[in-house]
Coordinates of C-alpha atoms and ligand atoms in Angstrom, one line a residue:
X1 CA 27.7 6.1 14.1
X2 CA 24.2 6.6 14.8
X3 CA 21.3 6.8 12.6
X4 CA 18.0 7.9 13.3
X5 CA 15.3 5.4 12.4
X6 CA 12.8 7.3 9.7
X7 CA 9.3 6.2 11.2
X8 CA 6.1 6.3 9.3
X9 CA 3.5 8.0 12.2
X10 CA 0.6 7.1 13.3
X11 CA -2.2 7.7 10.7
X12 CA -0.9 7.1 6.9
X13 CA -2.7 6.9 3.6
X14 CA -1.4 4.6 0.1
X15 CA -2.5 7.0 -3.0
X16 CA -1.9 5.7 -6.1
X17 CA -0.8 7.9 -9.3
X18 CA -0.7 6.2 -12.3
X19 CA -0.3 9.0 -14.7
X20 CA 2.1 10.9 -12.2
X21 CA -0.5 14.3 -12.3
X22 CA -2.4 14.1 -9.1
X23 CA 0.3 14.2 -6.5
X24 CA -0.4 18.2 -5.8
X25 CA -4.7 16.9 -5.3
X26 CA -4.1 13.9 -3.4
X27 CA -1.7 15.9 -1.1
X28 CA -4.1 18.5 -0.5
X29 CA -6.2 15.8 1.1
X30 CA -3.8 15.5 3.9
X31 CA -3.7 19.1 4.0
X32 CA -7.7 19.2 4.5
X33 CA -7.0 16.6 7.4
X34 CA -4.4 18.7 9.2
X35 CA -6.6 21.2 9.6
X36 CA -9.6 18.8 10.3
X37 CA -7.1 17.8 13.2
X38 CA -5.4 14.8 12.5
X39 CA -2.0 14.4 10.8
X40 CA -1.8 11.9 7.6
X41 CA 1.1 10.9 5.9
X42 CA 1.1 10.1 2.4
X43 CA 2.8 7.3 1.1
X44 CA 3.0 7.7 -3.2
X45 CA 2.5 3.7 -4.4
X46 CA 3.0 2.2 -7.4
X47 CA 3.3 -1.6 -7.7
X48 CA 5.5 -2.9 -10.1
X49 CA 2.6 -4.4 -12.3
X50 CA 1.4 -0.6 -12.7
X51 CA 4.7 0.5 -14.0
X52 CA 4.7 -2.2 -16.9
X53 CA 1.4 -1.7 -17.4
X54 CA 1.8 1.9 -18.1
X55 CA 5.5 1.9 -19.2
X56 CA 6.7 4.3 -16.2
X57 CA 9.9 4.0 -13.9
X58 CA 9.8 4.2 -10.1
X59 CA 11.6 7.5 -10.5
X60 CA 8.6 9.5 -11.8
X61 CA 6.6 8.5 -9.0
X62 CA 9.2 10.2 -6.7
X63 CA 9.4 13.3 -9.2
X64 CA 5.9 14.0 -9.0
X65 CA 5.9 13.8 -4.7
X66 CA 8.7 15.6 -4.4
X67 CA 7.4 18.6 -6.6
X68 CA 3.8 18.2 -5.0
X69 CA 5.7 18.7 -1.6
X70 CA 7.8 21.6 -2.6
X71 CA 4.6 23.3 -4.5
X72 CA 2.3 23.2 -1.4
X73 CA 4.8 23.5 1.3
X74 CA 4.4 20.1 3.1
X75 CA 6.6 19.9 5.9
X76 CA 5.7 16.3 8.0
X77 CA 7.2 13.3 6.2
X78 CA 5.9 11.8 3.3
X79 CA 7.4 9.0 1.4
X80 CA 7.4 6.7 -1.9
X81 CA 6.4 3.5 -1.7
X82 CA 8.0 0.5 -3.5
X83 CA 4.3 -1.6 -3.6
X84 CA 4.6 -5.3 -3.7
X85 CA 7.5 -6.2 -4.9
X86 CA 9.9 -9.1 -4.4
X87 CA 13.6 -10.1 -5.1
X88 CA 13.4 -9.9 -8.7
X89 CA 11.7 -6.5 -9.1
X90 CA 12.7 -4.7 -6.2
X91 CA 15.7 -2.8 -7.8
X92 CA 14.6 -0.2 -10.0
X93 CA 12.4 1.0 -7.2
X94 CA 16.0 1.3 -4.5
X95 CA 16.9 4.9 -5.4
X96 CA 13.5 6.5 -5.9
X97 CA 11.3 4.9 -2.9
X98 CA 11.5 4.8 0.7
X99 CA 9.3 2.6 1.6
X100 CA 9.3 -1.2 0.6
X101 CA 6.1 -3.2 0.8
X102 CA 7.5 -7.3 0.5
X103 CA 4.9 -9.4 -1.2
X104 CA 5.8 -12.7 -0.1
X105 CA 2.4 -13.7 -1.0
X106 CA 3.3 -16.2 -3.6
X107 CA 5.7 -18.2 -1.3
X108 CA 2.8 -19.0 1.4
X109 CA 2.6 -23.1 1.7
X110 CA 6.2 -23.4 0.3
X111 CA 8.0 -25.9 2.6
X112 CA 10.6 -24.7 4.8
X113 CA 13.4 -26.8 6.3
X114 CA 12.2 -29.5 8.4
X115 CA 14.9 -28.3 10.9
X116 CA 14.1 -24.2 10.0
X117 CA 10.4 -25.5 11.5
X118 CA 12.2 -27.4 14.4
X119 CA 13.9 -24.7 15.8
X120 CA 10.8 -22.0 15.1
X121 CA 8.7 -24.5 17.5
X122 CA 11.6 -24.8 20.2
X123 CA 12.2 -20.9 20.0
X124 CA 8.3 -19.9 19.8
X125 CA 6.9 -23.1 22.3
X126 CA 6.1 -20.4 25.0
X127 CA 3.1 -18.5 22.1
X128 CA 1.3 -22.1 22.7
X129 CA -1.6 -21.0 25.1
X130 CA -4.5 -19.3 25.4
X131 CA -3.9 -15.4 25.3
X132 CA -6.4 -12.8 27.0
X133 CA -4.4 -9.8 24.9
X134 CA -5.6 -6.3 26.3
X135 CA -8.3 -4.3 24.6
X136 CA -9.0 -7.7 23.2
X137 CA -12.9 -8.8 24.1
X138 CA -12.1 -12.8 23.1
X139 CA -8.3 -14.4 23.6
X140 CA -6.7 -15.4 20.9
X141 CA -5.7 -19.0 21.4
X142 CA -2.5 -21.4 20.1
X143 CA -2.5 -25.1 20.0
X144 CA 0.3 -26.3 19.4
X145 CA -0.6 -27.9 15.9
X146 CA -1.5 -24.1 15.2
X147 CA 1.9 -23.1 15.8
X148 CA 3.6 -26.2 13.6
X149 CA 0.9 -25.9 10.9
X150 CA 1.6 -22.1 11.0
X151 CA 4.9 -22.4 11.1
X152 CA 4.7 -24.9 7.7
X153 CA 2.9 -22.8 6.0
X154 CA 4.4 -19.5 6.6
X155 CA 8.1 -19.5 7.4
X156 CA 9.5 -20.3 4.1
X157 CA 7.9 -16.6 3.2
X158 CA 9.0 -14.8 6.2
X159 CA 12.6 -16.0 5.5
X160 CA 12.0 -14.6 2.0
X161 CA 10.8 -11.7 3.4
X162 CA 14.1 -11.3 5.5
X163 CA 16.0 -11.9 2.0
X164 CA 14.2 -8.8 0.4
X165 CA 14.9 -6.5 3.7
X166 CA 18.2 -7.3 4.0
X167 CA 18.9 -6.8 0.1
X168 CA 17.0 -3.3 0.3
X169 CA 18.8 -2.8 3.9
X170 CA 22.2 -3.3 2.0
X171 CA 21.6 -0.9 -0.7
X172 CA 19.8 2.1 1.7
X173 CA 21.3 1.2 5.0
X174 CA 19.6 0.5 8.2
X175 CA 16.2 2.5 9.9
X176 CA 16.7 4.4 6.2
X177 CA 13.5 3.1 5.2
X178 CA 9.8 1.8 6.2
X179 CA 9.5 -1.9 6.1
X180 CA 6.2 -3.3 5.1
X181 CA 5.1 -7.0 4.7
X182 CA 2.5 -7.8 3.2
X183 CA 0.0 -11.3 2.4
X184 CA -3.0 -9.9 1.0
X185 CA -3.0 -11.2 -2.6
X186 CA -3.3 -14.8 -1.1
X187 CA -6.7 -16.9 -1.2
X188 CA -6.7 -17.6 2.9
X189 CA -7.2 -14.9 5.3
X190 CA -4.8 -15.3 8.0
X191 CA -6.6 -15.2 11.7
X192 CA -5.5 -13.0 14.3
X193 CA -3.7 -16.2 15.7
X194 CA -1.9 -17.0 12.6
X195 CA -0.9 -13.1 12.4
X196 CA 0.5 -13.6 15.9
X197 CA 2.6 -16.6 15.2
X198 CA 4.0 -14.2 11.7
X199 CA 5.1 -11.7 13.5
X200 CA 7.2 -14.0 15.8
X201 CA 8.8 -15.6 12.6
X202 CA 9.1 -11.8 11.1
X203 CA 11.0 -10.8 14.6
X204 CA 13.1 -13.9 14.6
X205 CA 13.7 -12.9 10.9
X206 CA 15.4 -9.7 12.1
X207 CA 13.2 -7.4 10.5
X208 CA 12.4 -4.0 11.4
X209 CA 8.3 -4.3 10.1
X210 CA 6.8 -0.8 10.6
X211 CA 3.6 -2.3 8.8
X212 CA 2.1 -5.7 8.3
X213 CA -0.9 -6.5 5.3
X214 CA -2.9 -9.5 6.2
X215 CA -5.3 -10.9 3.8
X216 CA -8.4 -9.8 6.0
X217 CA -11.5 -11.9 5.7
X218 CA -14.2 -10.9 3.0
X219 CA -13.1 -9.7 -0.5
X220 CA -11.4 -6.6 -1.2
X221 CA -12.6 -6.3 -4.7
X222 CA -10.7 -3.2 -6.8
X223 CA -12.6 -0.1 -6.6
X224 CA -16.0 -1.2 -5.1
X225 CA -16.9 -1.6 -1.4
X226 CA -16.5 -4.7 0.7
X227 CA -18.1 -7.8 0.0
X228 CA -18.2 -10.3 3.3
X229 CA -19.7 -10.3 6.8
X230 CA -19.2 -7.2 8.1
X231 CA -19.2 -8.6 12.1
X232 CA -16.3 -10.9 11.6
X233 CA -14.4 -8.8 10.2
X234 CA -14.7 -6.2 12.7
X235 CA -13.6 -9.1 15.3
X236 CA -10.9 -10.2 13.4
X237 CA -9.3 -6.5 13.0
X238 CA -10.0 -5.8 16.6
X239 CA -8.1 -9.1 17.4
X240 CA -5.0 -8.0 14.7
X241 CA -4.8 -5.0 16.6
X242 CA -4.5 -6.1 19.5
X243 CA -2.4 -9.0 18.6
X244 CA 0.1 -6.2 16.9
X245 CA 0.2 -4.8 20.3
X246 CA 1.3 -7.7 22.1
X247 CA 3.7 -8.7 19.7
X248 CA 5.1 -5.4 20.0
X249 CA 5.5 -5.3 24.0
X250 CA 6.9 -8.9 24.0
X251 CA 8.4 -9.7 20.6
X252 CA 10.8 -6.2 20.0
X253 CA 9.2 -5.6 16.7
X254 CA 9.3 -1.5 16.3
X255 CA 7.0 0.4 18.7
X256 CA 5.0 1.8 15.6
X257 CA 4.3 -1.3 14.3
X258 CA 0.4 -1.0 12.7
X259 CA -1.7 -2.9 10.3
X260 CA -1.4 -2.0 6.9
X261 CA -4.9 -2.5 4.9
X262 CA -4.2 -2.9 0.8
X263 CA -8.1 -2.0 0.7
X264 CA -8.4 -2.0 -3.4
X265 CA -10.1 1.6 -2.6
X266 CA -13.8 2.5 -1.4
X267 CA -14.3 -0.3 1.7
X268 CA -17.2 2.1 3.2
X269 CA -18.9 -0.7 4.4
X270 CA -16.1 -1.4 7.0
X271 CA -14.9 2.1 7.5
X272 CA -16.3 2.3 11.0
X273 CA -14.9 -1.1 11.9
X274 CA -11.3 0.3 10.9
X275 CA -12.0 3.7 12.3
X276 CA -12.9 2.0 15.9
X277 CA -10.1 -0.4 15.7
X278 CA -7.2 1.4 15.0
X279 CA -8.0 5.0 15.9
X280 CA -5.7 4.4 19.1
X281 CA -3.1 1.9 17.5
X282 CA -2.8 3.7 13.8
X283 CA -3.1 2.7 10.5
X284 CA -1.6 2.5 7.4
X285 CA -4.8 2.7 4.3
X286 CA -3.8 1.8 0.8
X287 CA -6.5 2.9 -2.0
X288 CA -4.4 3.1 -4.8
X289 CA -6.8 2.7 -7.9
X290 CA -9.3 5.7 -6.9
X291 CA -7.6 8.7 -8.0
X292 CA -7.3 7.1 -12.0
X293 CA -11.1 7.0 -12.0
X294 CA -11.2 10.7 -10.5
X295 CA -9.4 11.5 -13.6
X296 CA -11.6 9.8 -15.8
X297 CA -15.0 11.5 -14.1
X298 CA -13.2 15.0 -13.9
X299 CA -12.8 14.4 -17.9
X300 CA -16.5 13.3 -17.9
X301 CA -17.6 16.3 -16.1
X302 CA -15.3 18.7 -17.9
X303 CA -17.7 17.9 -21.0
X304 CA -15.8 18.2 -24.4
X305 CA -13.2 16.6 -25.7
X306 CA -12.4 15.1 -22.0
X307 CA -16.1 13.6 -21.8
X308 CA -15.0 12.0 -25.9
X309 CA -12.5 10.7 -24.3
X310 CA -13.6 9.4 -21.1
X311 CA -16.2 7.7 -23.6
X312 CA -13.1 6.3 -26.2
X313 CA -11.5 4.9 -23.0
X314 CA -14.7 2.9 -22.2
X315 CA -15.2 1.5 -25.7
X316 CA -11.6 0.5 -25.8
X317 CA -11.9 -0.7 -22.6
X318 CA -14.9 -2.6 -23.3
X319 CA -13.7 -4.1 -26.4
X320 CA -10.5 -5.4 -24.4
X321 CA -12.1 -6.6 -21.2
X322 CA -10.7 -10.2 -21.1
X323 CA -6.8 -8.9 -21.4
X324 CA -7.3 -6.0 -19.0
X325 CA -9.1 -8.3 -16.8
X326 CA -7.1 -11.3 -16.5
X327 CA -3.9 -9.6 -14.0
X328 CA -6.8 -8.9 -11.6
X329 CA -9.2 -12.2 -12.0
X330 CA -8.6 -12.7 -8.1
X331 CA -9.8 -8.9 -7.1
X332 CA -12.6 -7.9 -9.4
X333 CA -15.7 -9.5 -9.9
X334 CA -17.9 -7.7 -13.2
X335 CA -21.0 -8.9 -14.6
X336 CA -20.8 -8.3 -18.0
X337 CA -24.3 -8.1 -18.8
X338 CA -24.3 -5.0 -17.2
X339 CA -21.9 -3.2 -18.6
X340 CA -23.7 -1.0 -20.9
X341 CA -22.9 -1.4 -24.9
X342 CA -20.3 1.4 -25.7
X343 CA -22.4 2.7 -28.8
X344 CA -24.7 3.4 -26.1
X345 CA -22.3 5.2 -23.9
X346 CA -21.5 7.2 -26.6
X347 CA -25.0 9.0 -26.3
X348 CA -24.4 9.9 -22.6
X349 CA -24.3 13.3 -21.8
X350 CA -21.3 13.9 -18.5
X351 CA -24.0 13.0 -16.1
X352 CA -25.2 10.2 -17.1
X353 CA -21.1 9.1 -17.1
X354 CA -20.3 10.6 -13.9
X355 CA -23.0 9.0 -12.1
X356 CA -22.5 5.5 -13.4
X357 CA -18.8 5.7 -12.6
X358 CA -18.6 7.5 -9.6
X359 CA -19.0 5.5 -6.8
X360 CA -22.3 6.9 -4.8
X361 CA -24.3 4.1 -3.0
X362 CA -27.2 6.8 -2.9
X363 CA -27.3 6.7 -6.7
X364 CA -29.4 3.8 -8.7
X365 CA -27.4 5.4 -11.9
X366 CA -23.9 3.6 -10.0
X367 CA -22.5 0.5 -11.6
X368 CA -20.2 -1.5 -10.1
X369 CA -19.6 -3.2 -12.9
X370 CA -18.3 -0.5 -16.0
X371 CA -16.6 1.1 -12.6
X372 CA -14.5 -2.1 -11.9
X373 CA -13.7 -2.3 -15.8
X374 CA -12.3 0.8 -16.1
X375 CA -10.5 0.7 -12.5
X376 CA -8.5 -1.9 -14.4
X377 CA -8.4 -0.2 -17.7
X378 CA -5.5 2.5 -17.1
X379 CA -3.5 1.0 -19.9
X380 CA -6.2 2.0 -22.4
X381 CA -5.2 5.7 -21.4
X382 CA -1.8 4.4 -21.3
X383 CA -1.2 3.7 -25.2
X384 CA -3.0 6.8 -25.8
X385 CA 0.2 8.8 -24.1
X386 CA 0.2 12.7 -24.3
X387 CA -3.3 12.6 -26.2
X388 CA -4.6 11.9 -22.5
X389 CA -2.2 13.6 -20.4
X390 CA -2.6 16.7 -22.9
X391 CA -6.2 16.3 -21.4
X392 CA -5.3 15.8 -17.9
X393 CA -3.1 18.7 -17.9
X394 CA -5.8 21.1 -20.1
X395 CA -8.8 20.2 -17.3
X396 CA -6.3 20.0 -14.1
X397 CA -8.6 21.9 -12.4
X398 CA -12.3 19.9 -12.2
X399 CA -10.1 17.0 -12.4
X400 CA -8.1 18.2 -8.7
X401 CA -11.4 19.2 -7.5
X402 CA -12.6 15.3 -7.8
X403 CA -9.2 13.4 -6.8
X404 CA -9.1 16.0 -3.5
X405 CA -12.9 15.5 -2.5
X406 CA -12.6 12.2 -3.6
X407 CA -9.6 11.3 -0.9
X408 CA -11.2 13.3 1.8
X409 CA -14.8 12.9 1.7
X410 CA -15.1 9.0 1.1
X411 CA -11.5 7.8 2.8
X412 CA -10.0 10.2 5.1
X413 CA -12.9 11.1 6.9
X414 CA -14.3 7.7 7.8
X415 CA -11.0 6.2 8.2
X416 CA -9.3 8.7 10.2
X417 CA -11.5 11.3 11.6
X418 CA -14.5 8.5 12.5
X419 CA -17.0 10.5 10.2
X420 CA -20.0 8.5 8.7
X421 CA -19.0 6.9 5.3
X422 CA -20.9 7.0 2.3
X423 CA -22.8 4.0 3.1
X424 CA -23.2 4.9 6.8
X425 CA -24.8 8.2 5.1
X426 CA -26.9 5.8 3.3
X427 CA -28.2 3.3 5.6
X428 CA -29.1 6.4 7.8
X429 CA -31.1 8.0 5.7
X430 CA -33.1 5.0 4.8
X431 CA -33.8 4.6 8.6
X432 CA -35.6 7.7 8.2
Ligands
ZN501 ZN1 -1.9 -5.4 -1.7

């Protein structure tokens, strides 16, 4: 029997949908890019960590794609994506998703074998050298204490890795499925060299990878743009790519194989980088946490009882920084002086909310700071169940328009389409 391999195309985009009630805006998004002239697929994520947070099952996600799909006719592929999970939480997300992003993240610098590292080096002695990889402007170069050191620190993961396909291979069956593995929520950034030498463990591993998430240089803070040196990171991704392609032509890893980049939402800063990079090779963008703040500014804006509750969301928020913060210490950074008082928030009319959440570099009203806390706030509106969804549902409207423009405007238009971001806008029009 044959099956045919489901493949994730070219140009794909992570939306995350915590409250399951903007799959219809968010897909609209990739509509508005269809008929801009490039295809995106959407890919619904939820990490495991979201569904405790908020008390949801994996199946819900799928629910809400599926009837976003059916409601506006979508007929490329889309899928639901099982977001970093692992052995031990990967099976109430086997049914519902399609797509299974391994976090082997927390196994990095566990000791293989000394014999598993052995026969790595005897298999992979021919990567030792200096490599001039096409569309590459430097080589990449291997030493062979990179390859042992690499192999050290790495291939204890990439066998877990190979655990977790073969456990979600077992249960789906073969080529049913996208295979993602991902390192981002790791201190180091791997190099393009170190990438290299993963993929040959990942292809020794057996493992079908359609997309691979490095930890990129820089930080990749949730909800606010990038924060690092712009120049080396457009290097380094230029390098990935073209380290993905080699390992593709020589290693037999699948022909589609692209980077995947967990972006924590809103990198403008390197959205040309990314846009130059990959327009030829694809990508896969995650920028899960965005479309949760949408909600919260389309409440703002809708005035009302959605701007009292934006404001309730922020006092609570406020009031329980430290536990909301701690899951994320390692992706946000807030300065807590300026996070305004929320007796003082209560005063603000929707404007004045809007414009300090909403995430415009032209606007001195911004703040990075009350926009991280509530990025990470979602289970404020969590405990507050159908009293926010009530609200979700009552302002769908201005709440679709923000989510949609949100998606297309700052991400999909940068990323995939090579038009100026937000901050390219900016830095433009101070040139003037
Ligand atoms: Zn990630």
């Amino acid at each position: 029997m044959t099956t045919h391999t489901r493949e994730l195309g070219k140009f794909s985009l992570g939306v995350g949908d915590r409250f399951a009630h903007q799959a219809k805006a968010q897909l609209q998004a990739c509509i508005q890019a269809s008929h801009a002239g490039v295809d995106v697929i959407p890919v619904w994520n939820k990490s495991n960590r979201e569904h405790n947070i908020i008390g949801s099952e994996p199946a819900s996600t799928r629910a809400a794609a599926d009837a976003a799909v059916q409601a506006l006719g979508w007929k490329l592929p889309y899928f639901c994506d099982a977001d970093h999970i692992n052995l031990t939480t990967v099976d109430r997300f086997l049914s519902p998703c399609d797509f299974f992003t391994i976090d082997v993240a927390d196994y990095i610098g566990k000791p293989p074998s000394p014999a598993a590292v052995d026969a790595f080096l005897q298999r992979r002695f021919s990567l030792v050298g200096s490599h001039r990889l096409p569309g590459a402007s430097e080589p990449i170069t291997i030493k062979p204490e990179l390859l042992r050191a690499t192999a050290a620190k790495f291939l204890f993961a990439v066998q877990e890795a190979g655990k977790v396909y073969r456990h979600v291979e077992a249960a789906k069956g073969k080529g049913s499925f996208i295979p993602e593995v991902s390192m981002d929520e790791t201190d180091a950034a791997q190099t393009p060299a170190e990438l290299l030498i993963i993929l040959a463990a990942i292809a020794d591993e057996g493992i079908p990878v359609q997309t691979i998430a490095p930890k990129f240089t820089g930080r990749f803070n949730k909800g606010v743009d990038y924060v690092g040196n712009v120049d080396q990171f457009r290097r380094e991704i230029h390098l990935d790519v073209a380290a993905i392609a080699w390992a593709v032509a020589n290693l037999g890893l699948p022909k589609n194989l692209k980077l995947s980049i967990h972006s924590g939402s809103d990198k403008f800063s390197i959205y040309s980088a990314i846009h130059e990079a990959t327009q030829h090779s694809g990508v896969h963008l995650k920028t899960a946490g965005t479309t949760w703040l949408e909600e919260i500014i389309g409440l703002a804006e809708a005035g009302g009882d959605g701007l009292a509750l934006a404001k309730e969301i922020y006092s609570q928020a406020y009031d329980h920084r430290e536990e909301l913060c701690a899951p994320y210490a390692s992706v946000i950074d807030i300065d807590p002086a300026k996070l305004p008082p929320p007796a003082a928030v209560a005063k603000w009319t929707s404007q004045q909310f809007t414009s300090a959440l909403r995430h415009d570099p032209h606007s001195a009203a911004y703040n990075p700071s009350l926009r991280q806390l509530l990025h990470v706030g979602f289970k404020i509106a969590a405990k507050m169940g159908d009293q926010y969804l009530r609200l979700l549902e009552s302002n769908e409207k201005v709440i679709a328009k923000n989510v949609t423009e949100n998606l297309y405007d700052r991400h999909i238009a940068p990323v995939f389409l090579g038009k100026p971001s937000p901050v390219a806008v900016l830095a433009h029009a101070e040139a003037k």
